[in-house]
Coordinates of C-alpha atoms and ligand atoms in Angstrom, one line a residue:
M12 CA 186.5 281.9 177.5
A13 CA 183.5 284.1 176.9
S14 CA 183.9 287.3 175.0
G15 CA 182.1 290.6 174.7
I16 CA 179.0 291.1 176.7
E17 CA 178.9 287.4 177.7
L18 CA 181.9 288.1 180.0
F19 CA 179.5 289.9 182.3
T20 CA 176.9 287.3 182.7
L21 CA 176.3 285.8 186.1
K22 CA 174.0 283.0 184.9
G23 CA 174.3 279.9 187.2
R24 CA 176.0 281.9 190.0
V25 CA 174.8 282.1 193.6
A26 CA 175.5 285.4 195.3
L27 CA 175.1 286.5 198.9
V28 CA 174.6 290.2 199.6
T29 CA 174.7 291.5 203.2
G30 CA 172.8 294.5 204.4
A31 CA 170.7 294.3 201.2
G32 CA 167.3 295.1 202.6
R33 CA 167.7 298.6 201.2
G34 CA 170.3 301.1 200.1
I35 CA 173.5 300.2 198.3
G36 CA 173.1 296.5 199.2
F37 CA 169.7 296.3 197.6
S38 CA 171.2 297.9 194.4
F39 CA 174.0 295.4 194.4
A40 CA 171.5 292.6 194.7
K41 CA 169.3 294.0 191.9
G42 CA 172.3 294.3 189.6
L43 CA 173.7 290.9 190.2
A44 CA 170.2 289.3 189.8
A45 CA 169.6 291.2 186.5
A46 CA 173.0 289.8 185.3
G47 CA 171.6 286.3 185.9
A48 CA 172.7 285.4 189.5
H49 CA 170.4 283.8 192.1
V50 CA 170.7 286.4 194.9
V51 CA 170.5 285.6 198.6
I52 CA 169.4 288.8 200.3
N53 CA 170.7 289.2 203.9
D54 CA 169.8 292.0 206.3
I55 CA 169.5 292.2 210.1
N56 CA 165.9 293.5 209.4
A57 CA 164.0 290.4 208.2
D58 CA 161.0 292.4 207.0
N59 CA 163.3 294.5 204.7
A60 CA 165.0 291.4 203.4
N61 CA 161.7 289.8 202.6
S62 CA 160.4 293.0 200.9
A63 CA 163.6 293.2 198.9
V64 CA 163.2 289.7 197.7
E65 CA 159.5 290.3 196.7
S66 CA 160.6 293.3 194.8
L67 CA 163.2 291.4 192.8
R68 CA 160.8 288.4 192.2
S69 CA 158.2 290.8 190.9
E70 CA 160.7 291.7 188.2
G71 CA 161.2 288.0 187.3
L72 CA 164.6 287.9 189.1
S73 CA 165.8 284.9 191.2
A74 CA 166.1 285.8 194.9
E75 CA 165.7 284.5 198.5
A76 CA 166.0 286.1 201.9
V77 CA 168.4 284.9 204.6
P78 CA 168.2 287.3 207.6
F79 CA 171.0 287.3 210.1
D80 CA 173.2 289.8 212.1
V81 CA 176.6 289.9 210.4
T82 CA 178.3 290.3 213.8
D83 CA 176.8 287.0 215.0
N84 CA 179.5 284.7 213.5
P85 CA 177.8 281.4 214.5
A86 CA 174.7 282.6 212.7
V87 CA 176.8 283.6 209.7
A88 CA 178.4 280.1 209.5
A89 CA 175.0 278.4 209.8
A90 CA 173.5 280.7 207.1
V91 CA 176.4 279.9 204.7
D92 CA 175.9 276.2 205.3
D93 CA 172.2 276.6 204.7
I94 CA 172.7 278.5 201.5
V95 CA 175.1 275.9 200.1
A96 CA 172.8 273.0 201.2
R97 CA 169.8 274.6 199.3
N98 CA 171.6 276.0 196.3
G99 CA 174.6 273.6 195.8
R100 CA 177.1 276.4 195.8
L101 CA 178.1 279.9 196.8
D102 CA 180.0 281.9 194.2
I103 CA 179.8 285.6 195.1
L104 CA 179.8 287.5 198.3
M105 CA 179.0 291.2 198.4
N106 CA 180.2 292.1 201.8
N107 CA 178.2 295.2 202.2
A108 CA 176.5 295.7 205.6
G109 CA 177.8 298.8 207.4
I110 CA 176.9 301.6 209.8
L111 CA 178.2 305.1 210.4
I112 CA 178.4 307.3 213.5
R113 CA 179.1 311.0 213.1
K114 CA 180.6 312.5 216.3
P115 CA 183.7 314.5 217.0
I116 CA 186.5 312.6 218.8
E117 CA 185.6 314.3 222.1
T118 CA 182.3 312.5 222.2
H119 CA 183.1 309.6 219.8
D120 CA 183.4 307.1 222.7
M121 CA 184.5 303.5 222.9
D122 CA 181.0 302.2 222.6
D123 CA 180.6 304.1 219.3
W124 CA 184.1 302.8 218.2
N125 CA 183.4 299.2 219.1
K126 CA 180.0 299.2 217.4
V127 CA 181.3 300.5 214.1
I128 CA 184.4 298.4 214.1
A129 CA 182.3 295.3 214.9
I130 CA 180.0 295.7 211.9
N131 CA 182.2 297.5 209.3
L132 CA 185.5 295.6 209.9
S133 CA 185.4 292.5 212.1
S134 CA 182.2 291.1 210.7
L135 CA 183.3 291.8 207.2
Y136 CA 186.3 289.5 207.9
G137 CA 184.0 287.0 209.6
V138 CA 181.5 286.8 206.7
A139 CA 184.3 286.6 204.1
R140 CA 186.0 283.8 206.1
E141 CA 182.8 281.7 206.3
C142 CA 182.0 282.2 202.6
A143 CA 185.6 281.2 201.6
R144 CA 184.8 277.7 202.9
P145 CA 182.5 276.6 200.1
M146 CA 184.4 278.8 197.6
R147 CA 187.7 277.0 198.5
A148 CA 186.0 273.6 198.1
Q149 CA 184.7 274.5 194.6
K150 CA 188.0 276.3 193.6
Y151 CA 186.0 279.4 192.6
G152 CA 184.9 282.5 194.3
R153 CA 184.3 286.3 194.1
I154 CA 184.5 288.3 197.4
I155 CA 183.7 292.0 197.0
N156 CA 183.9 294.2 200.1
T157 CA 182.2 297.6 200.3
A158 CA 184.8 300.2 201.2
S159 CA 184.3 304.0 200.8
V160 CA 186.2 307.1 199.9
M161 CA 186.9 307.0 203.6
A162 CA 189.0 303.9 203.0
I163 CA 191.7 306.0 201.4
S164 CA 191.0 309.5 202.8
S165 CA 189.2 311.0 205.8
R166 CA 187.2 313.8 207.1
P167 CA 186.4 315.1 210.6
G168 CA 183.7 313.5 212.6
V169 CA 183.7 309.9 211.4
I170 CA 186.9 308.5 213.0
S171 CA 185.6 304.9 213.7
Y172 CA 184.2 304.7 210.2
V173 CA 187.5 306.0 208.6
A174 CA 189.5 303.4 210.6
A175 CA 187.2 300.6 209.7
K176 CA 187.1 301.4 206.0
H177 CA 190.9 301.7 205.9
G178 CA 190.9 298.2 207.5
V179 CA 188.6 297.0 204.7
V180 CA 191.5 297.7 202.3
G181 CA 193.8 295.6 204.4
I182 CA 191.3 292.7 204.6
T183 CA 190.8 292.9 200.8
R184 CA 194.5 292.8 200.0
G185 CA 195.3 290.2 202.7
M186 CA 192.6 287.8 201.7
A187 CA 193.4 288.3 198.0
S188 CA 197.0 287.2 198.7
E189 CA 195.9 284.1 200.7
L190 CA 192.9 282.9 198.7
G191 CA 194.2 283.5 195.2
P192 CA 195.6 280.0 194.8
D193 CA 192.1 278.6 195.5
G194 CA 190.6 280.5 192.6
I195 CA 189.0 283.2 194.8
T196 CA 189.3 286.9 193.9
V197 CA 188.9 289.5 196.6
N198 CA 188.3 293.1 195.7
A199 CA 186.6 296.2 197.2
I200 CA 184.3 298.9 195.8
G201 CA 184.8 302.4 197.2
P202 CA 181.7 304.4 196.7
G203 CA 181.7 308.1 196.9
Y204 CA 178.7 310.0 198.3
I205 CA 175.5 308.0 197.5
L206 CA 171.9 309.0 198.1
T207 CA 170.8 306.4 200.7
D208 CA 169.3 306.4 204.2
M209 CA 172.8 306.5 205.6
N210 CA 173.1 310.0 204.4
K211 CA 169.6 311.3 204.8
K212 CA 170.5 313.2 208.0
V213 CA 173.1 315.3 206.1
L214 CA 171.0 315.8 202.9
G215 CA 169.2 319.1 202.6
T216 CA 170.7 320.4 205.8
G217 CA 173.3 323.2 205.9
T218 CA 176.3 323.1 203.7
F219 CA 177.4 319.4 203.8
E220 CA 175.5 318.4 200.7
Q221 CA 177.0 321.2 198.7
Q222 CA 180.5 320.7 200.2
V223 CA 180.4 317.1 198.7
I224 CA 179.3 318.5 195.3
D225 CA 182.1 321.1 195.4
R226 CA 184.7 318.4 195.9
T227 CA 183.4 316.0 193.3
P228 CA 184.6 316.5 189.7
L229 CA 181.2 315.1 188.5
A230 CA 179.6 317.7 190.7
R231 CA 176.8 315.6 192.2
W232 CA 175.9 312.8 194.6
A233 CA 175.3 309.4 193.0
E234 CA 172.3 307.1 192.9
P235 CA 172.9 303.6 194.4
D236 CA 172.3 301.9 191.1
E237 CA 175.4 303.6 189.6
L238 CA 177.5 301.1 191.6
Q239 CA 176.0 298.0 189.9
G240 CA 178.4 298.0 187.0
A241 CA 181.5 297.8 189.2
A242 CA 179.9 294.9 191.1
I243 CA 179.0 293.0 188.0
F244 CA 182.5 293.5 186.5
L245 CA 184.2 292.2 189.7
A246 CA 181.7 289.4 190.2
S247 CA 181.8 288.1 186.6
E248 CA 184.3 286.5 184.2
A249 CA 185.2 290.0 183.1
G250 CA 187.1 290.4 186.4
S251 CA 188.7 287.0 186.3
F252 CA 192.3 288.3 186.7
V253 CA 191.5 291.2 189.1
T254 CA 192.2 290.7 192.8
G255 CA 193.3 292.8 195.7
H256 CA 192.0 295.9 193.9
V257 CA 190.0 298.8 195.4
L258 CA 187.8 300.2 192.6
M259 CA 186.7 303.7 193.5
V260 CA 183.3 304.7 192.2
D261 CA 183.3 308.3 193.6
G262 CA 182.7 310.8 190.8
G263 CA 186.5 311.6 190.9
M264 CA 186.5 312.8 194.5
T265 CA 189.6 310.9 195.6
A266 CA 191.4 311.9 192.4
N267 CA 190.9 315.6 193.3
A268 CA 192.4 317.6 196.1
F269 CA 190.6 320.9 195.5
L270 CA 187.3 322.6 195.2
T271 CA 186.2 321.8 191.6
Q272 CA 183.7 324.6 191.2
S273 CA 184.7 328.2 190.2
V274 CA 188.2 327.5 191.5
D275 CA 191.0 330.0 190.8
L276 CA 193.1 328.0 188.3
G277 CA 196.2 329.6 189.7
V278 CA 197.5 330.5 186.2
A279 CA 198.2 333.9 184.7
S280 CA 195.1 334.9 182.7
Ligands
NAP10 P1 172.1 302.0 204.8 O1 171.2 302.7 203.8 O2 172.1 302.4 206.2 O3 171.8 300.4 204.7 C1 172.6 299.5 205.4 C2 171.8 298.2 205.5 O4 172.6 297.3 206.3 C3 170.5 298.4 206.3 O5 169.5 297.7 205.7 C4 170.9 297.9 207.7 O6 169.8 297.4 208.4 C5 171.8 296.8 207.3 N1 172.6 296.4 208.5 C6 173.1 297.2 209.5 N2 173.7 296.5 210.4 C7 173.6 295.2 210.0 C8 174.1 293.9 210.6 N3 174.7 293.9 211.8 N4 173.8 292.8 209.9 C9 173.1 292.8 208.8 N5 172.6 293.9 208.2 C10 172.9 295.1 208.8 O7 173.6 302.1 204.2 P2 174.1 302.2 202.7 O8 174.3 303.7 202.4 O9 173.3 301.4 201.8 O10 175.6 301.6 203.0 C11 175.9 300.3 202.7 C12 177.4 300.1 202.7 O11 178.0 301.0 201.8 C13 178.0 300.4 204.0 O12 179.1 299.5 204.2 C14 178.5 301.8 203.9 O13 179.6 302.0 204.8 C15 178.9 301.8 202.5 N6 179.0 303.1 201.9 C16 178.0 304.0 201.8 C17 178.1 305.2 201.1 C18 177.0 306.2 201.0 O14 177.2 307.3 200.6 N7 175.7 305.8 201.3 C19 179.3 305.5 200.5 C20 180.4 304.6 200.6 C21 180.2 303.4 201.3 P3 169.0 298.4 209.5 O15 169.3 299.8 209.2 O16 167.6 298.1 209.4 O17 169.6 298.0 210.8
GCO11 C1 179.8 311.0 205.6 C2 179.2 310.0 204.6 C3 180.2 309.1 204.1 C4 179.6 308.2 203.1 C5 180.6 307.3 202.4 C6 181.5 308.2 201.6 O1 179.1 311.3 206.6 O2 180.9 311.4 205.4 O3 178.1 309.3 205.2 O4 180.9 308.5 205.1 O5 178.7 307.3 203.8 O6 181.3 306.5 203.3 O7 182.3 307.3 200.7

């Protein structure tokens, strides 16, 4: 078995990252490629997927684009077969694509609910299930689902997202239980508040940005690239005996129940 830094190499591995045309997915793809993997960049937006590939190739990294809609399960199955036919294997899945709708329950209707559940939960299972086929055949796999702090907590206004992300924990643990004997680990990464397009509507507006900072022990939002280390750990030999785990990368937010700035410590001075 490798030791030290060699535990974290992904040389010889093929990784599929969904929703990787930009944001967290693109950061995951960059990190896995820098660790040595050949990365297959998926996105529903083919132009963004191709641009992301060009960006990685310009840095001498190995990447290709395979655009598809993660909710289109036949397209997912065909894409997985195509990836394996061209690359000979599929070792890692970063199950990342996701959307968010911010509305109070009164206006958060069933169309909103079905849209978020379809992409953030049902398709996450569908993509993992299709990727498990070649992984089972090769007796090796790493499935890493993108969860959220909303997978183990909640806030008003994002009910469908909270439900979907709680479900991601269930899919992670259930698939870990069932796929472990086939040499496949299944884990989740739970990012805190990250500076991506998903949040651009709430950045610089009103108090939300500061509210996040006030509830985060590290007292800031994170850059997407700060998630790469967790992905490389779980995708590599370093994570060989970790499965069914939800690794929070949230600046301490879910470990903390209080405002963390200028709080009354509640102790006699
Ligand atoms: P983002 O900036 O909105 O990027 C999401 C990417 O996924 C976009 O390129 C989007 O393409 C693509 N996508 C959407 N629907 C898709 C589909 N049906 N099939 C394939 N690709 C699809 O979001 P992000 O902030 O990077 O979030 C990525 C993941 O991290 C999501 O699961 C999100 O829930 C999770 N997360 C985000 C944060 C955060 O603070 N940003 C924190 C915790 C967890 P188009 O937009 O062009 O349709
Ligand atoms: C929101 C944010 C969050 C983040 C993330 C936090 O409006 O609350 O968009 O949902 O995207 O999921 O972990």
